């Protein structure tokens, strides 16, 4: 009977752990979604600034690339990939 009680307790602990893990996954997904949206907005604003500036210096391109990579790792893609490619194709220095 003691073994049965111990097994039941382990099963309860296991189920509690699973429920806690599911809750933590849900929280992590919500945080990732929030970060993805914030990073997307940041990329949009930085792209607009660089377009208005008319060029993107090598350090600006590197910073944009790091931000885009972080955004992409969070699951972001789509239209902001076009922004990323646009920034990489920009002149590196002010012309004329």
PDB file of C-alpha atoms in Angstrom:
ATOM      1  CA  UNK A   1       0.000   0.000   0.000  1.00  0.00           C
ATOM      2  CA  UNK A   2       2.887   2.408   0.727  1.00  0.00           C
ATOM      3  CA  UNK A   3       4.272   1.922  -2.788  1.00  0.00           C
ATOM      4  CA  UNK A   4       0.860   2.743  -4.238  1.00  0.00           C
ATOM      5  CA  UNK A   5       0.643   5.954  -2.209  1.00  0.00           C
ATOM      6  CA  UNK A   6       4.147   6.929  -3.296  1.00  0.00           C
ATOM      7  CA  UNK A   7       3.286   6.293  -6.950  1.00  0.00           C
ATOM      8  CA  UNK A   8       0.108   8.363  -6.664  1.00  0.00           C
ATOM      9  CA  UNK A   9       2.102  11.222  -5.108  1.00  0.00           C
ATOM     10  CA  UNK A  10       4.667  11.068  -7.922  1.00  0.00           C
ATOM     11  CA  UNK A  11       1.872  11.152 -10.498  1.00  0.00           C
ATOM     12  CA  UNK A  12       0.344  14.198  -8.804  1.00  0.00           C
ATOM     13  CA  UNK A  13       3.723  15.953  -8.781  1.00  0.00           C
ATOM     14  CA  UNK A  14       4.186  15.045 -12.436  1.00  0.00           C
ATOM     15  CA  UNK A  15       0.793  16.477 -13.399  1.00  0.00           C
ATOM     16  CA  UNK A  16       1.459  19.640 -11.392  1.00  0.00           C
ATOM     17  CA  UNK A  17       4.822  20.016 -13.147  1.00  0.00           C
ATOM     18  CA  UNK A  18       3.181  19.586 -16.540  1.00  0.00           C
ATOM     19  CA  UNK A  19       0.553  22.200 -15.720  1.00  0.00           C
ATOM     20  CA  UNK A  20       3.230  24.609 -14.496  1.00  0.00           C
ATOM     21  CA  UNK A  21       5.319  24.012 -17.629  1.00  0.00           C
ATOM     22  CA  UNK A  22       2.284  24.687 -19.838  1.00  0.00           C
ATOM     23  CA  UNK A  23       1.601  27.923 -17.974  1.00  0.00           C
ATOM     24  CA  UNK A  24       5.236  28.990 -18.337  1.00  0.00           C
ATOM     25  CA  UNK A  25       5.164  28.173 -22.073  1.00  0.00           C
ATOM     26  CA  UNK A  26       2.075  30.345 -22.447  1.00  0.00           C
ATOM     27  CA  UNK A  27       3.774  33.206 -20.645  1.00  0.00           C
ATOM     28  CA  UNK A  28       6.913  32.793 -22.780  1.00  0.00           C
ATOM     29  CA  UNK A  29       4.859  32.830 -25.977  1.00  0.00           C
ATOM     30  CA  UNK A  30       3.115  36.026 -24.863  1.00  0.00           C
ATOM     31  CA  UNK A  31       6.453  37.658 -24.038  1.00  0.00           C
ATOM     32  CA  UNK A  32       7.897  36.606 -27.396  1.00  0.00           C
ATOM     33  CA  UNK A  33       4.878  38.008 -29.209  1.00  0.00           C
ATOM     34  CA  UNK A  34       5.224  41.302 -27.365  1.00  0.00           C
ATOM     35  CA  UNK A  35       8.959  41.487 -28.094  1.00  0.00           C
ATOM     36  CA  UNK A  36       8.363  40.601 -31.741  1.00  0.00           C
ATOM     37  CA  UNK A  37       5.859  43.456 -32.069  1.00  0.00           C
ATOM     38  CA  UNK A  38       8.191  45.915 -30.338  1.00  0.00           C
ATOM     39  CA  UNK A  39      11.134  44.845 -32.492  1.00  0.00           C
ATOM     40  CA  UNK A  40       8.959  45.100 -35.607  1.00  0.00           C
ATOM     41  CA  UNK A  41       7.968  48.657 -34.705  1.00  0.00           C
ATOM     42  CA  UNK A  42      11.605  49.508 -34.045  1.00  0.00           C
ATOM     43  CA  UNK A  43      12.632  48.118 -37.432  1.00  0.00           C
ATOM     44  CA  UNK A  44       9.860  50.087 -39.150  1.00  0.00           C
ATOM     45  CA  UNK A  45      10.953  53.345 -37.503  1.00  0.00           C
ATOM     46  CA  UNK A  46      14.649  52.755 -38.129  1.00  0.00           C
ATOM     47  CA  UNK A  47      13.985  51.911 -41.786  1.00  0.00           C
ATOM     48  CA  UNK A  48      11.947  55.109 -42.199  1.00  0.00           C
ATOM     49  CA  UNK A  49      14.724  57.138 -40.565  1.00  0.00           C
ATOM     50  CA  UNK A  50      17.378  55.637 -42.836  1.00  0.00           C
ATOM     51  CA  UNK A  51      15.248  56.205 -45.951  1.00  0.00           C
ATOM     52  CA  UNK A  52      14.768  59.856 -44.945  1.00  0.00           C
ATOM     53  CA  UNK A  53      18.503  60.131 -44.293  1.00  0.00           C
ATOM     54  CA  UNK A  54      19.195  58.724 -47.743  1.00  0.00           C
ATOM     55  CA  UNK A  55      21.888  56.242 -46.747  1.00  0.00           C
ATOM     56  CA  UNK A  56      22.840  53.729 -44.072  1.00  0.00           C
ATOM     57  CA  UNK A  57      26.401  53.773 -42.788  1.00  0.00           C
ATOM     58  CA  UNK A  58      28.113  50.424 -42.207  1.00  0.00           C
ATOM     59  CA  UNK A  59      27.571  50.633 -38.418  1.00  0.00           C
ATOM     60  CA  UNK A  60      23.887  51.497 -38.973  1.00  0.00           C
ATOM     61  CA  UNK A  61      23.547  48.504 -41.272  1.00  0.00           C
ATOM     62  CA  UNK A  62      25.177  46.266 -38.670  1.00  0.00           C
ATOM     63  CA  UNK A  63      22.837  47.501 -35.929  1.00  0.00           C
ATOM     64  CA  UNK A  64      19.813  47.059 -38.199  1.00  0.00           C
ATOM     65  CA  UNK A  65      20.987  43.545 -39.058  1.00  0.00           C
ATOM     66  CA  UNK A  66      21.356  42.580 -35.381  1.00  0.00           C
ATOM     67  CA  UNK A  67      17.878  43.928 -34.621  1.00  0.00           C
ATOM     68  CA  UNK A  68      16.407  42.092 -37.600  1.00  0.00           C
ATOM     69  CA  UNK A  69      18.099  38.826 -36.577  1.00  0.00           C
ATOM     70  CA  UNK A  70      16.658  39.137 -33.061  1.00  0.00           C
ATOM     71  CA  UNK A  71      13.225  39.878 -34.550  1.00  0.00           C
ATOM     72  CA  UNK A  72      13.520  36.919 -36.908  1.00  0.00           C
ATOM     73  CA  UNK A  73      14.545  34.544 -34.080  1.00  0.00           C
ATOM     74  CA  UNK A  74      11.362  35.571 -32.286  1.00  0.00           C
ATOM     75  CA  UNK A  75       9.378  34.355 -35.291  1.00  0.00           C
ATOM     76  CA  UNK A  76       9.058  37.612 -37.197  1.00  0.00           C
ATOM     77  CA  UNK A  77       9.383  37.725 -40.970  1.00  0.00           C
ATOM     78  CA  UNK A  78       7.293  38.852 -43.914  1.00  0.00           C
ATOM     79  CA  UNK A  79       7.321  42.497 -44.910  1.00  0.00           C
ATOM     80  CA  UNK A  80      10.169  43.368 -42.564  1.00  0.00           C
ATOM     81  CA  UNK A  81      12.454  41.040 -44.481  1.00  0.00           C
ATOM     82  CA  UNK A  82      11.991  43.441 -47.395  1.00  0.00           C
ATOM     83  CA  UNK A  83      12.941  46.349 -45.101  1.00  0.00           C
ATOM     84  CA  UNK A  84      16.045  44.461 -43.993  1.00  0.00           C
ATOM     85  CA  UNK A  85      17.091  43.777 -47.576  1.00  0.00           C
ATOM     86  CA  UNK A  86      16.375  47.398 -48.497  1.00  0.00           C
ATOM     87  CA  UNK A  87      18.671  48.689 -45.746  1.00  0.00           C
ATOM     88  CA  UNK A  88      21.483  46.348 -46.808  1.00  0.00           C
ATOM     89  CA  UNK A  89      21.193  47.659 -50.394  1.00  0.00           C
ATOM     90  CA  UNK A  90      21.306  51.333 -49.385  1.00  0.00           C
ATOM     91  CA  UNK A  91      24.299  53.510 -50.154  1.00  0.00           C
ATOM     92  CA  UNK A  92      26.720  53.391 -47.251  1.00  0.00           C
ATOM     93  CA  UNK A  93      27.578  57.066 -47.354  1.00  0.00           C
ATOM     94  CA  UNK A  94      25.825  60.305 -48.198  1.00  0.00           C
ATOM     95  CA  UNK A  95      26.101  61.040 -51.901  1.00  0.00           C
ATOM     96  CA  UNK A  96      25.997  64.421 -53.572  1.00  0.00           C
TER      97      UNK A  96
END
